Amino acid sequence: MNGGSGEGAGVTLEELQKKMADFARERDWDQFHSPRNLLLALVGEVGELSEIFQWKGEVPRGLPGWEEEEKQHLGEELSDVLLYLVRLSHICSIDLGKAALRKLELNAKKYPVNLCKGSSKKLNLQTNSTPTTTSTKNNISNDTENGVADELV
């Protein structure tokens, strides 16, 4: 990714982390940024993000028919969620990029393509070591909403 904050330039998680740390330090807000407080703020922002979609029904990709103000508002709420998440990970000393890549690797093992491709059903893998006569394909349930497994969100 490109460094910098110009139009079209990519931004790294590290850059966001530094900007958030500077922003909080300049305002003497570090004292308020405990993991608990940041998590609660993050949840509040997810609620605000949810309100945007609350009464719209299913929304197609690309948001056709949305006004530019609606898209801008969505971008602001998505940004609030991202910024609180980046700040929380920093305060908790978690390398968010590394953790996300690791989680993708774990999900690739948990949801193998040959069992999950084209399906929105949650794959329930056996957690005990007792052999069973039920195949893994039969351990698929319809526990997901919106066609996305909970761990992939």
Short mmCIF file of C-alpha atoms in Angstrom, two decimals:
data_model
loop_
_atom_site.label_atom_id
_atom_site.label_comp_id
_atom_site.label_asym_id
_atom_site.label_seq_id
_atom_site.Cartn_x
_atom_site.Cartn_y
_atom_site.Cartn_z
CA MET A 1 0.00 0.00 0.00
CA ASN A 2 1.05 3.52 -0.59
CA GLY A 3 1.83 5.70 2.38
CA GLY A 4 0.27 9.10 2.75
CA SER A 5 -3.20 10.50 2.86
CA GLY A 6 -3.62 11.89 -0.65
CA GLU A 7 -6.65 11.16 -2.82
CA GLY A 8 -6.55 7.55 -3.95
CA ALA A 9 -3.51 6.71 -1.80
CA GLY A 10 -3.68 3.56 0.31
CA VAL A 11 -3.30 3.76 4.04
CA THR A 12 -1.85 1.15 6.35
CA LEU A 13 -3.22 0.03 9.69
CA GLU A 14 0.01 1.32 11.23
CA GLU A 15 -0.63 4.80 9.81
CA LEU A 16 -4.18 4.80 11.17
CA GLN A 17 -2.90 3.56 14.51
CA LYS A 18 -0.33 6.36 14.74
CA LYS A 19 -2.84 9.03 13.70
CA MET A 20 -5.35 7.77 16.27
CA ALA A 21 -2.68 7.70 18.99
CA ASP A 22 -1.60 11.26 18.10
CA PHE A 23 -5.22 12.43 18.00
CA ALA A 24 -5.93 10.99 21.46
CA ARG A 25 -2.64 12.24 22.94
CA GLU A 26 -3.17 15.80 21.65
CA ARG A 27 -6.55 15.91 23.40
CA ASP A 28 -5.35 14.13 26.56
CA TRP A 29 -7.83 11.31 25.89
CA ASP A 30 -5.47 8.41 26.57
CA GLN A 31 -6.80 8.40 30.12
CA PHE A 32 -10.24 7.46 28.78
CA HIS A 33 -9.13 4.90 26.21
CA SER A 34 -9.30 1.72 28.25
CA PRO A 35 -10.11 -1.48 26.35
CA ARG A 36 -13.60 -1.52 27.90
CA ASN A 37 -14.38 2.09 26.97
CA LEU A 38 -13.11 1.64 23.43
CA LEU A 39 -15.12 -1.55 23.00
CA LEU A 40 -18.29 0.16 24.18
CA ALA A 41 -17.64 3.09 21.84
CA LEU A 42 -17.07 0.61 19.00
CA VAL A 43 -20.37 -1.13 19.74
CA GLY A 44 -22.13 2.24 19.74
CA GLU A 45 -20.66 3.06 16.33
CA VAL A 46 -21.73 -0.35 14.96
CA GLY A 47 -25.23 0.56 16.15
CA GLU A 48 -25.08 3.85 14.25
CA LEU A 49 -23.86 1.97 11.18
CA SER A 50 -26.75 -0.48 11.52
CA GLU A 51 -29.27 2.37 11.62
CA ILE A 52 -28.30 3.36 8.09
CA PHE A 53 -29.49 -0.02 6.76
CA GLN A 54 -32.28 -0.62 9.28
CA TRP A 55 -35.33 0.08 7.10
CA LYS A 56 -33.85 -0.32 3.63
CA GLY A 57 -34.46 -4.04 3.17
CA GLU A 58 -31.88 -5.93 1.16
CA VAL A 59 -29.36 -3.51 -0.36
CA PRO A 60 -27.55 -4.46 -3.59
CA ARG A 61 -23.80 -4.10 -3.98
CA GLY A 62 -22.62 -0.70 -5.08
CA LEU A 63 -25.64 0.96 -3.42
CA PRO A 64 -27.50 1.90 -6.62
CA GLY A 65 -30.09 4.57 -6.03
CA TRP A 66 -28.42 5.92 -2.90
CA GLU A 67 -27.91 9.66 -2.68
CA GLU A 68 -24.35 10.93 -2.40
CA GLU A 69 -25.10 12.24 1.13
CA GLU A 70 -26.20 8.74 2.18
CA LYS A 71 -22.99 7.23 0.84
CA GLN A 72 -20.92 9.89 2.58
CA HIS A 73 -22.74 9.21 5.87
CA LEU A 74 -22.12 5.48 5.42
CA GLY A 75 -18.43 6.17 4.84
CA GLU A 76 -18.26 8.23 8.03
CA GLU A 77 -19.89 5.51 10.12
CA LEU A 78 -17.72 2.78 8.59
CA SER A 79 -14.70 4.97 9.39
CA ASP A 80 -15.79 5.39 13.01
CA VAL A 81 -16.01 1.61 13.37
CA LEU A 82 -12.62 1.10 11.74
CA LEU A 83 -10.91 3.80 13.80
CA TYR A 84 -12.23 2.48 17.12
CA LEU A 85 -11.23 -1.06 16.11
CA VAL A 86 -7.71 0.07 15.21
CA ARG A 87 -7.43 2.04 18.47
CA LEU A 88 -8.71 -0.90 20.53
CA SER A 89 -6.25 -3.29 18.92
CA HIS A 90 -3.40 -0.84 19.60
CA ILE A 91 -4.37 -0.37 23.25
CA CYS A 92 -4.57 -4.17 23.64
CA SER A 93 -1.17 -4.64 21.90
CA ILE A 94 -2.70 -6.73 19.12
CA ASP A 95 -1.21 -6.56 15.64
CA LEU A 96 -4.56 -6.31 13.86
CA GLY A 97 -3.20 -6.96 10.37
CA LYS A 98 -1.35 -10.05 11.51
CA ALA A 99 -4.35 -11.26 13.54
CA ALA A 100 -6.67 -10.77 10.55
CA LEU A 101 -4.38 -12.74 8.23
CA ARG A 102 -4.13 -15.53 10.80
CA LYS A 103 -7.92 -15.59 11.14
CA LEU A 104 -8.31 -15.87 7.36
CA GLU A 105 -5.94 -18.86 7.40
CA LEU A 106 -7.92 -20.51 10.22
CA ASN A 107 -11.20 -19.86 8.39
CA ALA A 108 -9.77 -21.39 5.20
CA LYS A 109 -9.15 -24.59 7.17
CA LYS A 110 -12.47 -24.44 9.00
CA TYR A 111 -14.46 -23.78 5.82
CA PRO A 112 -12.78 -25.85 3.08
CA VAL A 113 -13.77 -24.86 -0.44
CA ASN A 114 -14.90 -28.36 -1.36
CA LEU A 115 -17.49 -28.33 1.46
CA CYS A 116 -18.52 -24.68 1.48
CA LYS A 117 -18.34 -23.31 -2.06
CA GLY A 118 -21.62 -21.69 -3.01
CA SER A 119 -23.26 -22.45 0.35
CA SER A 120 -24.30 -19.99 3.02
CA LYS A 121 -24.72 -22.73 5.60
CA LYS A 122 -22.50 -22.82 8.65
CA LEU A 123 -20.13 -25.73 8.80
CA ASN A 124 -20.22 -27.40 12.23
CA LEU A 125 -17.06 -29.42 12.56
CA GLN A 126 -16.81 -32.07 15.26
CA THR A 127 -14.70 -30.83 18.19
CA ASN A 128 -14.23 -34.16 19.93
CA SER A 129 -11.86 -36.89 18.82
CA THR A 130 -14.50 -39.63 18.89
CA PRO A 131 -14.90 -41.19 15.45
CA THR A 132 -18.34 -40.78 13.94
CA THR A 133 -20.12 -42.35 11.04
CA THR A 134 -21.57 -39.00 9.99
CA SER A 135 -19.67 -37.33 7.18
CA THR A 136 -18.52 -33.74 7.55
CA LYS A 137 -20.92 -32.75 4.76
CA ASN A 138 -23.82 -33.79 7.00
CA ASN A 139 -22.63 -31.43 9.73
CA ILE A 140 -23.80 -28.35 7.88
CA SER A 141 -26.53 -26.27 9.48
CA ASN A 142 -28.31 -23.13 8.44
CA ASP A 143 -27.19 -21.00 11.42
CA THR A 144 -25.90 -18.04 9.45
CA GLU A 145 -27.68 -14.85 8.55
CA ASN A 146 -27.20 -12.97 5.30
CA GLY A 147 -25.21 -15.83 3.80
CA VAL A 148 -22.00 -15.18 5.74
CA ALA A 149 -20.50 -17.46 8.35
CA ASP A 150 -20.10 -15.58 11.65
CA GLU A 151 -16.34 -16.06 11.77
CA LEU A 152 -15.87 -14.52 8.32
CA VAL A 153 -17.34 -11.15 9.19
#
